[in-house]
Tab-separated table of C-alpha atoms in Angstrom:
chain	number	residue	atom	x	y	z
W	12	MET	CA	193.434	182.321	194.663
W	13	ALA	CA	196.148	182.103	192.025
W	14	SER	CA	195.114	180.902	188.581
W	15	ASP	CA	196.271	177.536	187.223
W	16	GLY	CA	198.354	179.410	184.662
W	17	ALA	CA	200.177	181.402	187.317
W	18	ARG	CA	200.789	178.248	189.304
W	19	ARG	CA	202.263	176.459	186.314
W	20	GLN	CA	204.440	179.484	185.556
W	21	PHE	CA	205.941	179.339	189.057
W	22	TRP	CA	207.045	175.743	188.730
W	23	LYS	CA	208.975	176.636	185.590
W	24	ARG	CA	211.123	179.101	187.472
W	25	SER	CA	214.810	178.355	187.643
W	26	SER	CA	216.195	177.055	190.925
W	27	HIS	CA	219.796	176.639	189.846
W	28	ARG	CA	221.172	179.251	192.194
W	29	LEU	CA	222.753	177.122	194.864
W	30	PRO	CA	223.865	176.950	197.575
W	31	GLY	CA	221.291	178.821	199.599
W	32	SER	CA	218.649	179.309	196.930
W	33	ILE	CA	215.104	180.106	197.947
W	34	GLN	CA	211.735	179.100	196.588
W	35	HIS	CA	209.807	182.327	197.080
W	36	VAL	CA	206.371	180.835	197.630
W	37	TYR	CA	207.545	178.731	200.556
W	38	GLY	CA	206.226	180.574	203.547
W	39	ALA	CA	204.168	180.552	206.673
W	40	GLN	CA	201.032	181.716	204.908
W	41	HIS	CA	200.756	179.684	201.711
W	42	PRO	CA	201.285	176.015	200.820
W	43	PRO	CA	203.907	175.359	198.135
W	44	PHE	CA	201.593	173.553	195.739
W	45	ASP	CA	198.074	172.292	195.190
W	46	PRO	CA	197.938	168.637	196.290
W	47	LEU	CA	195.140	167.972	193.803
W	48	VAL	CA	197.397	169.006	190.936
W	49	HIS	CA	200.687	167.656	192.276
W	50	GLY	CA	199.407	164.763	194.365
W	51	THR	CA	201.908	162.403	192.831
W	52	LEU	CA	204.662	164.111	194.814
W	53	ILE	CA	203.298	162.515	197.986
W	54	LYS	CA	204.036	158.845	197.943
W	55	THR	CA	201.988	156.336	199.846
W	56	VAL	CA	203.983	154.468	202.442
W	57	PRO	CA	204.448	150.906	201.132
W	58	LYS	CA	202.954	148.067	203.120
W	59	THR	CA	205.251	145.905	205.194
W	60	PRO	CA	205.881	142.619	203.346
W	61	THR	CA	204.214	139.598	204.899
W	62	THR	CA	207.161	137.285	204.239
W	63	PRO	CA	210.249	137.557	206.424
W	64	VAL	CA	212.962	139.757	204.997
W	65	LYS	CA	216.578	139.045	205.637
W	66	PRO	CA	218.210	142.021	207.392
W	67	LYS	CA	220.548	143.963	205.159
W	68	LYS	CA	224.100	144.638	206.149
W	69	VAL	CA	225.002	148.195	206.999
W	70	SER	CA	226.071	150.020	203.871
W	71	THR	CA	229.323	151.876	203.530
W	72	PHE	CA	227.490	155.195	203.563
W	73	GLN	CA	225.574	154.262	206.718
W	74	GLU	CA	228.838	153.342	208.401
W	75	PHE	CA	230.309	156.642	207.297
W	76	GLU	CA	227.254	158.571	208.477
W	77	SER	CA	227.306	156.937	211.894
W	78	ASN	CA	230.875	158.126	212.429
W	79	THR	CA	230.607	161.526	210.781
W	80	SER	CA	228.491	164.624	211.335
W	81	ASP	CA	228.296	167.868	209.406
W	82	ALA	CA	230.707	170.213	211.173
W	83	TRP	CA	229.983	168.455	214.425
W	84	ASP	CA	232.305	166.576	216.771
W	85	VAL	CA	230.552	164.142	219.073
W	86	GLY	CA	232.436	162.634	221.961
W	87	GLU	CA	231.640	159.500	223.919
W	88	ASP	CA	229.763	161.472	226.537
W	89	ASP	CA	227.700	163.144	223.833
W	90	ASP	CA	226.766	159.793	222.356
W	91	GLU	CA	225.533	158.676	225.740
W	92	LEU	CA	223.335	161.731	226.168
W	93	LEU	CA	222.017	161.795	222.592
W	94	ALA	CA	221.185	158.100	222.755
W	95	MET	CA	218.618	158.958	225.388
W	96	ALA	CA	216.571	160.747	222.734
W	97	ALA	CA	215.933	157.404	221.064
W	98	GLU	CA	214.377	155.987	224.209
W	99	SER	CA	210.816	156.680	225.285
W	100	LEU	CA	210.164	158.608	228.467
W	101	ASN	CA	208.966	156.555	231.378
W	102	THR	CA	205.336	155.910	230.429
W	103	GLU	CA	203.944	155.762	233.951
W	104	VAL	CA	205.602	159.030	234.919
W	105	VAL	CA	204.389	161.007	231.920
W	106	MET	CA	200.887	159.514	231.963
W	107	GLU	CA	200.664	160.446	235.631
W	108	THR	CA	201.572	164.012	234.698
W	109	ALA	CA	199.065	164.091	231.830
W	110	ASN	CA	196.203	162.786	233.957
W	111	ARG	CA	197.023	165.108	236.853
W	112	VAL	CA	197.106	168.201	234.636
W	113	ILE	CA	193.807	167.377	232.936
W	114	GLN	CA	192.018	166.509	236.183
W	115	ASN	CA	193.084	169.786	237.811
W	116	HIS	CA	192.364	171.957	234.785
W	117	SER	CA	188.678	172.596	235.452
W	118	ARG	CA	189.335	173.358	239.120
W	119	ARG	CA	192.077	175.863	238.237
W	120	GLN	CA	189.795	177.583	235.746
W	121	GLU	CA	187.509	178.575	238.616
W	122	ARG	CA	190.297	180.481	240.358
W	123	HIS	CA	191.360	184.005	239.548
W	124	ARG	CA	193.988	184.055	236.830
W	125	VAL	CA	197.529	184.668	238.044
W	126	PRO	CA	199.648	187.379	236.381
W	127	GLU	CA	200.883	186.574	232.903
W	128	GLU	CA	203.974	184.360	232.779
W	129	ARG	CA	207.232	186.026	231.901
W	130	ILE	CA	209.895	184.403	229.747
W	131	CYS	CA	212.618	186.111	231.729
W	132	GLY	CA	212.874	188.852	234.305
W	133	ASP	CA	212.446	188.899	238.072
W	134	SER	CA	208.846	187.737	238.360
W	135	GLU	CA	208.264	184.646	240.465
W	136	ARG	CA	207.296	181.379	238.874
W	137	PRO	CA	203.505	180.762	238.754
W	138	GLU	CA	202.288	178.822	241.776
W	139	ARG	CA	200.303	176.409	239.605
W	140	PHE	CA	203.548	174.784	238.367
W	141	SER	CA	203.642	173.018	241.725
W	142	ASP	CA	200.401	171.229	240.821
W	143	LEU	CA	202.419	168.848	238.655
W	144	PRO	CA	203.737	165.635	240.241
W	145	SER	CA	206.933	166.227	242.196
W	146	VAL	CA	208.801	163.551	240.239
W	147	MET	CA	208.361	165.686	237.107
W	148	GLY	CA	208.281	169.204	238.487
W	149	SER	CA	210.945	169.501	241.171
W	150	ASP	CA	213.000	172.592	240.378
W	151	SER	CA	215.743	171.672	242.822
W	152	ARG	CA	216.194	168.229	241.287
W	153	LEU	CA	216.369	169.688	237.795
W	154	VAL	CA	218.951	172.270	238.843
W	155	LYS	CA	221.008	169.512	240.465
W	156	SER	CA	220.700	167.336	237.366
W	157	VAL	CA	221.968	170.182	235.173
W	158	SER	CA	224.875	171.117	237.431
W	159	GLU	CA	226.288	167.636	237.932
W	160	SER	CA	228.304	165.467	235.566
W	161	HIS	CA	225.764	163.334	233.707
W	162	THR	CA	225.632	159.590	233.577
W	163	SER	CA	223.061	157.922	231.348
W	164	HIS	CA	220.762	157.743	234.385
W	165	SER	CA	221.033	161.467	235.131
W	166	ALA	CA	220.539	162.328	231.450
W	167	GLU	CA	217.278	160.381	231.464
W	168	GLU	CA	216.308	162.102	234.694
W	169	LEU	CA	216.978	165.502	233.087
W	170	ARG	CA	214.611	164.683	230.239
W	171	LYS	CA	211.907	163.523	232.642
W	172	LEU	CA	212.208	166.642	234.757
W	173	SER	CA	212.216	168.920	231.706
W	174	TRP	CA	209.076	167.404	230.184
W	175	SER	CA	206.742	169.422	232.421
W	176	GLY	CA	208.620	172.718	232.072
W	177	ILE	CA	212.060	174.103	232.880
W	178	PRO	CA	212.731	176.870	235.445
W	179	LYS	CA	213.905	179.991	233.648
W	180	GLN	CA	217.137	180.174	235.673
W	181	VAL	CA	218.406	176.883	234.193
W	182	ARG	CA	216.530	176.887	230.883
W	183	PRO	CA	219.477	178.176	228.757
W	184	ILE	CA	221.910	175.442	229.781
W	185	THR	CA	219.176	172.770	229.823
W	186	TRP	CA	218.168	173.581	226.232
W	187	LYS	CA	221.809	173.305	225.174
W	188	LEU	CA	222.072	169.917	226.874
W	189	LEU	CA	218.797	168.544	225.542
W	190	SER	CA	219.516	169.672	221.983
W	191	GLY	CA	222.868	167.874	222.042
W	192	TYR	CA	224.860	171.087	221.695
W	193	LEU	CA	226.586	170.758	225.075
W	194	PRO	CA	228.391	167.561	226.098
W	195	ALA	CA	227.120	165.608	229.074
W	196	ASN	CA	230.325	165.946	231.071
W	197	VAL	CA	230.466	169.185	233.064
W	198	ASP	CA	234.236	169.450	232.676
W	199	ARG	CA	234.001	169.497	228.868
W	200	ARG	CA	231.241	172.093	228.528
W	201	GLU	CA	233.265	175.285	228.711
W	202	GLY	CA	235.797	174.052	226.193
W	203	THR	CA	233.082	172.876	223.833
W	204	LEU	CA	231.310	176.239	223.986
W	205	ARG	CA	234.506	178.129	223.176
W	206	ARG	CA	235.334	175.798	220.299
W	207	LYS	CA	231.884	175.891	218.732
W	208	GLN	CA	231.573	179.653	219.107
W	209	LYS	CA	234.952	180.095	217.430
W	210	GLU	CA	233.920	177.701	214.668
W	211	TYR	CA	230.708	179.621	213.962
W	212	PHE	CA	232.498	182.943	213.541
W	213	ALA	CA	235.001	181.258	211.249
W	214	PHE	CA	231.986	180.456	209.033
W	215	VAL	CA	230.922	184.098	209.236
W	216	ASP	CA	234.367	185.269	208.127
W	217	GLN	CA	234.378	182.746	205.304
W	218	TYR	CA	230.855	183.093	203.909
W	219	TYR	CA	229.065	186.256	205.041
W	220	ASP	CA	230.783	188.613	202.620
W	221	SER	CA	229.298	186.577	199.760
W	222	ARG	CA	225.734	187.627	200.653
W	223	ASN	CA	225.666	190.193	197.848
W	224	ASP	CA	227.099	187.858	195.214
W	225	GLU	CA	224.727	187.064	192.379
W	226	ALA	CA	224.407	183.424	193.452
W	227	HIS	CA	223.324	184.329	196.985
W	228	GLN	CA	221.665	187.734	196.797
W	229	ASP	CA	218.129	186.300	196.451
W	230	THR	CA	218.604	184.322	199.660
W	231	TYR	CA	219.952	187.292	201.584
W	232	ARG	CA	217.252	189.617	200.254
W	233	GLN	CA	214.487	187.248	201.379
W	234	ILE	CA	216.038	186.897	204.840
W	235	HIS	CA	216.261	190.682	205.085
W	236	ILE	CA	212.571	190.994	204.161
W	237	ASP	CA	211.345	188.254	206.526
W	238	ILE	CA	213.085	189.272	209.753
W	239	PRO	CA	210.999	192.443	210.420
W	240	ARG	CA	207.840	190.301	210.144
W	241	MET	CA	208.848	188.191	213.125
W	242	SER	CA	207.660	188.444	216.712
W	243	PRO	CA	208.215	190.132	219.134
W	244	GLU	CA	208.499	193.098	216.787
W	245	THR	CA	210.071	195.445	219.340
W	246	LEU	CA	212.986	193.025	219.697
W	247	ILE	CA	213.418	192.031	216.054
W	248	LEU	CA	213.335	195.597	214.721
W	249	GLN	CA	216.394	196.570	216.760
W	250	PRO	CA	219.313	196.915	214.290
W	251	LYS	CA	221.635	194.758	216.379
W	252	VAL	CA	219.125	191.890	216.513
W	253	THR	CA	218.398	192.145	212.795
W	254	GLU	CA	222.110	191.909	212.064
W	255	ILE	CA	222.502	188.823	214.289
W	256	PHE	CA	219.518	187.020	212.774
W	257	GLU	CA	220.654	187.785	209.219
W	258	ARG	CA	224.059	186.234	209.891
W	259	ILE	CA	222.613	183.127	211.552
W	260	LEU	CA	220.108	182.457	208.757
W	261	PHE	CA	222.470	183.234	205.900
W	262	ILE	CA	225.262	181.026	207.256
W	263	TRP	CA	222.808	178.183	207.845
W	264	ALA	CA	221.457	178.485	204.282
W	265	ILE	CA	224.939	178.498	202.738
W	266	ARG	CA	225.972	175.427	204.702
W	267	HIS	CA	222.755	173.514	203.867
W	268	PRO	CA	222.336	173.857	200.100
W	269	ALA	CA	219.858	170.966	199.886
W	270	SER	CA	217.187	173.271	201.272
W	271	GLY	CA	218.721	176.709	201.484
W	272	TYR	CA	216.727	179.367	203.268
W	273	VAL	CA	212.951	178.895	203.342
W	274	GLN	CA	210.433	181.219	204.949
W	275	GLY	CA	209.552	179.809	208.343
W	276	ILE	CA	213.109	178.961	209.356
W	277	ASN	CA	213.512	182.590	210.437
W	278	ASP	CA	210.910	182.136	213.198
W	279	LEU	CA	212.768	179.178	214.671
W	280	VAL	CA	215.756	181.317	215.693
W	281	THR	CA	213.695	183.502	218.029
W	282	PRO	CA	213.086	181.104	220.950
W	283	PHE	CA	216.774	180.197	221.200
W	284	PHE	CA	217.901	183.825	221.043
W	285	VAL	CA	215.322	184.942	223.606
W	286	VAL	CA	216.070	182.124	226.074
W	287	PHE	CA	219.829	182.631	225.826
W	288	ILE	CA	219.696	186.407	226.227
W	289	CYS	CA	217.422	186.067	229.271
W	290	GLU	CA	220.414	184.647	231.115
W	291	HIS	CA	222.054	188.079	230.937
W	292	ILE	CA	219.194	190.567	231.459
W	293	ALA	CA	216.889	191.437	234.353
W	294	GLU	CA	213.984	192.996	232.453
W	295	GLU	CA	211.458	191.290	230.176
W	296	VAL	CA	212.883	190.548	226.741
W	297	GLU	CA	210.529	192.894	224.860
W	298	ASP	CA	211.841	195.796	226.975
W	299	VAL	CA	215.562	195.161	226.635
W	300	ASP	CA	217.886	197.353	224.586
W	301	VAL	CA	220.015	194.659	222.970
W	302	SER	CA	222.774	197.140	222.116
W	303	SER	CA	223.363	197.579	225.861
W	304	VAL	CA	224.314	193.913	226.251
W	305	PRO	CA	228.111	193.431	226.132
W	306	ALA	CA	229.397	192.605	222.650
W	307	GLU	CA	231.156	189.419	223.786
W	308	VAL	CA	227.944	188.148	225.379
W	309	LEU	CA	226.002	188.825	222.170
W	310	ARG	CA	228.627	186.964	220.145
W	311	ASN	CA	228.244	183.916	222.363
W	312	ILE	CA	224.435	184.090	222.199
W	313	GLU	CA	224.587	184.322	218.400
W	314	ALA	CA	226.840	181.288	218.065
W	315	ASP	CA	224.810	179.248	220.554
W	316	SER	CA	221.577	180.135	218.731
W	317	TYR	CA	223.083	179.059	215.413
W	318	TRP	CA	224.200	175.658	216.650
W	319	CYS	CA	220.966	174.897	218.497
W	320	LEU	CA	218.955	175.930	215.426
W	321	SER	CA	221.120	173.604	213.338
W	322	LYS	CA	220.475	170.695	215.682
W	323	LEU	CA	216.723	171.336	215.568
W	324	LEU	CA	216.627	171.582	211.755
W	325	ASP	CA	218.694	168.417	211.370
W	326	GLY	CA	215.622	166.518	212.547
W	327	ILE	CA	213.060	168.270	210.313
W	328	GLN	CA	215.068	169.338	207.261
W	329	ASP	CA	212.669	167.575	204.877
W	330	ASN	CA	210.175	170.262	205.922
W	331	TYR	CA	212.255	172.760	203.970
W	332	THR	CA	213.604	170.930	200.931
W	333	PHE	CA	212.037	171.460	197.488
W	334	ALA	CA	208.204	171.149	197.621
W	335	GLN	CA	208.560	170.668	201.411
W	336	PRO	CA	207.629	166.956	201.396
W	337	GLY	CA	207.963	166.658	205.167
W	338	ILE	CA	205.225	169.218	205.735
W	339	GLN	CA	203.033	167.719	203.019
W	340	MET	CA	203.257	164.304	204.665
W	341	LYS	CA	202.630	165.654	208.173
W	342	VAL	CA	199.536	167.568	207.068
W	343	ARG	CA	198.166	164.434	205.440
W	344	LEU	CA	198.861	162.392	208.584
W	345	LEU	CA	197.222	165.093	210.708
W	346	GLU	CA	194.082	164.887	208.564
W	347	GLU	CA	193.905	161.111	208.901
W	348	LEU	CA	194.673	161.240	212.634
W	349	VAL	CA	191.950	163.810	213.356
W	350	GLY	CA	189.547	161.629	211.387
W	351	ARG	CA	190.216	158.915	213.983
W	352	ILE	CA	190.231	161.187	217.032
W	353	ASP	CA	187.183	163.346	216.291
W	354	GLU	CA	185.229	162.252	213.244
W	355	GLN	CA	182.611	164.971	213.761
W	356	VAL	CA	185.152	167.783	213.494
W	357	HIS	CA	186.818	166.091	210.548
W	358	ARG	CA	183.526	165.658	208.717
W	359	HIS	CA	182.489	169.259	209.466
W	360	LEU	CA	185.673	170.622	207.880
W	361	ASP	CA	185.205	168.353	204.894
W	362	GLN	CA	181.553	169.350	204.411
W	363	HIS	CA	182.531	173.009	204.301
W	364	GLU	CA	185.451	172.279	201.935
W	365	VAL	CA	188.121	173.439	204.363
W	366	LYS	CA	191.379	171.711	203.454
W	367	TYR	CA	193.881	170.933	206.194
W	368	LEU	CA	196.674	172.343	204.054
W	369	GLN	CA	194.990	175.752	204.221
W	370	PHE	CA	195.565	176.123	207.960
W	371	ALA	CA	197.883	173.295	209.098
W	372	PHE	CA	200.685	174.068	206.651
W	373	ARG	CA	201.650	177.013	208.840
W	374	TRP	CA	201.346	174.874	211.986
W	375	MET	CA	203.995	172.527	210.630
W	376	ASN	CA	206.143	175.140	208.914
W	377	ASN	CA	206.439	177.363	212.001
W	378	LEU	CA	205.937	174.732	214.739
W	379	LEU	CA	202.824	176.605	215.987
W	380	MET	CA	204.867	179.741	216.674
W	381	ARG	CA	202.394	181.924	214.764
W	382	GLU	CA	199.464	180.428	216.674
W	383	MET	CA	200.650	181.128	220.248
W	384	PRO	CA	202.417	183.863	222.236
W	385	LEU	CA	206.179	183.529	222.477
W	386	ARG	CA	205.995	182.551	226.158
W	387	CYS	CA	203.889	179.534	225.138
W	388	THR	CA	206.353	178.549	222.421
W	389	VAL	CA	209.191	178.545	224.949
W	390	ARG	CA	207.174	176.321	227.289
W	391	LEU	CA	206.205	174.048	224.382
W	392	TRP	CA	209.854	173.671	223.379
W	393	ASP	CA	210.787	172.593	226.905
W	394	THR	CA	208.772	169.453	226.238
W	395	TYR	CA	209.701	169.106	222.565
W	396	GLN	CA	213.382	168.953	223.471
W	397	SER	CA	212.786	166.362	226.168
W	398	GLU	CA	210.609	164.151	223.917
W	399	PRO	CA	212.251	161.787	221.428
W	400	GLU	CA	211.623	163.340	217.993
W	401	GLY	CA	209.693	166.115	219.697
W	402	PHE	CA	209.837	168.612	216.835
W	403	SER	CA	208.749	166.064	214.249
W	404	HIS	CA	206.791	163.078	215.542
W	405	PHE	CA	205.362	164.471	218.803
W	406	HIS	CA	204.515	167.800	217.157
W	407	LEU	CA	201.974	165.960	214.996
W	408	TYR	CA	200.031	164.874	218.085
W	409	VAL	CA	200.264	168.369	219.555
W	410	CYS	CA	198.707	169.767	216.365
W	411	ALA	CA	195.918	167.179	216.545
W	412	ALA	CA	195.192	168.058	220.175
W	413	PHE	CA	195.378	171.757	219.284
W	414	LEU	CA	192.756	171.401	216.529
W	415	VAL	CA	190.360	169.317	218.640
W	416	ARG	CA	190.778	171.849	221.466
W	417	TRP	CA	188.609	174.214	219.371
W	418	ARG	CA	185.944	171.662	218.399
W	419	LYS	CA	183.043	173.661	219.912
W	420	GLU	CA	183.948	176.808	218.016
W	421	ILE	CA	184.639	174.860	214.807
W	422	LEU	CA	181.291	173.078	214.882
W	423	GLU	CA	179.457	176.358	215.475
W	424	GLU	CA	180.864	177.886	212.281
W	425	LYS	CA	178.744	177.092	209.232
W	426	ASP	CA	180.594	179.070	206.583
W	427	PHE	CA	183.831	178.236	204.726
W	428	GLN	CA	185.261	181.723	205.016
W	429	GLU	CA	184.438	182.095	208.711
W	430	LEU	CA	185.879	178.671	209.470
W	431	LEU	CA	189.123	179.448	207.709
W	432	ILE	CA	189.447	182.886	209.319
W	433	PHE	CA	188.929	181.305	212.740
W	434	LEU	CA	191.478	178.533	212.163
W	435	GLN	CA	194.078	181.033	210.943
W	436	ASN	CA	193.498	183.426	213.868
W	437	LEU	CA	192.857	181.269	216.919
W	438	PRO	CA	192.217	183.141	220.206
W	439	THR	CA	195.364	182.187	222.116
W	440	ALA	CA	196.649	185.651	223.070
W	441	HIS	CA	195.796	185.012	226.739
W	442	TRP	CA	197.413	181.568	226.846
W	443	GLY	CA	200.114	180.727	229.358
W	444	ASN	CA	201.790	177.713	230.960
W	445	GLU	CA	198.502	176.225	232.129
W	446	GLU	CA	196.956	175.999	228.664
W	447	VAL	CA	200.157	174.652	227.116
W	448	SER	CA	200.479	172.030	229.854
W	449	VAL	CA	196.945	170.790	229.168
W	450	LEU	CA	197.630	170.744	225.420
W	451	LEU	CA	200.815	168.708	225.907
W	452	ALA	CA	199.082	166.302	228.258
W	453	GLU	CA	196.329	165.676	225.699
W	454	ALA	CA	198.945	165.236	222.955
W	455	TYR	CA	200.788	162.647	225.020
W	456	ARG	CA	197.553	160.771	225.689
W	457	LEU	CA	196.923	160.644	221.940
W	458	LYS	CA	200.449	159.458	221.266
W	459	PHE	CA	200.229	156.834	223.975
W	460	ALA	CA	196.862	155.580	222.727
W	461	PHE	CA	198.300	154.903	219.274
W	462	ALA	CA	201.853	153.970	220.279
W	463	ASP	CA	201.537	150.267	219.458
W	464	ALA	CA	199.199	150.614	216.458
W	465	PRO	CA	201.328	150.739	213.291
W	466	ASN	CA	198.313	151.663	211.120
W	467	HIS	CA	196.705	154.034	213.580
W	468	TYR	CA	196.552	156.912	211.110
W	469	LYS	CA	194.159	154.994	208.876
W	470	LYS	CA	190.588	154.018	209.574
């Protein structure tokens, strides 16, 4: 553990190199500061006043913000689709799915395990997907919903169908639709893709040559160091993939100087890249030689990955600004939520002096990507993109369900070091769609249970 003197020295370091500066201690492994020392950085949410407050008029900036987006043109059809994200999924439908998955889980465990799910390739879809209710799991209806021009009704239907998993053959275009990257209208999609891909490479031409300038070299160096640490290693270590990821991350950092590049953002590119390249290969992604994919296809995949990453980070950017206040707040809320859900587990961690920040920081920073196989992350993101605020609000409940999932093993550990080692190396290597579906169902049940309780985090 670093000494107090070393910690104080770090916070005196200069951070004037912007845009795209990096705080080197921000990473998947270590929290950015000790909450006991810097607890004042986390502000308590003020109580709602008891007396009626007169609604304020929309400010000039709010009016400007509602009509403007950073390098993003939103048409009327896009507004209609994106507005669906603000609406809750049909409660009866999703609760039916959650209950069905949980009820069938024990029965499925008694069967022989089916072959491991594949992210892409020619393997057939696992039979157990059909166990989900047909209203949520009909592949043919989802394919039809994707291929037709969307009204607000069909956009809502797409989100419902995607919640329980997306067939790999339509996952690339569905992710682009759910993220808000593609417009709802089928006729506008091709033109939008060409325009946005051209726009991204204009950024590359404008900014990428500055990666070795003094103001940006720290950012680029850290990106270059972090990429080989990603998973799957066989894919990331290919020179062509490394080059693509470096461009995506560097351009994003330059265009978002409020946060710049922070360790953890690099992991979030992988699911988009993998899903989009699966549209153009027959073999499993870990086995593909990326240099054999046509250059024009790779260019399109790179641009699409950049824009979808940008849309994701727009919703969680406070996770990566200085001192990462978004993560600090989410870890605190997770601690309070688990205290309500499973007081025995919460008390056990507290008695053995295990702090949530020591294991849950990475869960928030990397969206559980370091805790599960990539195939599980892809399945998890199917639901995250169909849930309103999936990567921020719903992720909190997923983390709570994920922690309580290991309650038996946690309660059996009686030593601080063993507890922490277990929580940082959870046995999920064998996980597939079934385990993720159960986890998501439990998370939704937790969310639903507290949906109308404004103070549900607190005892």
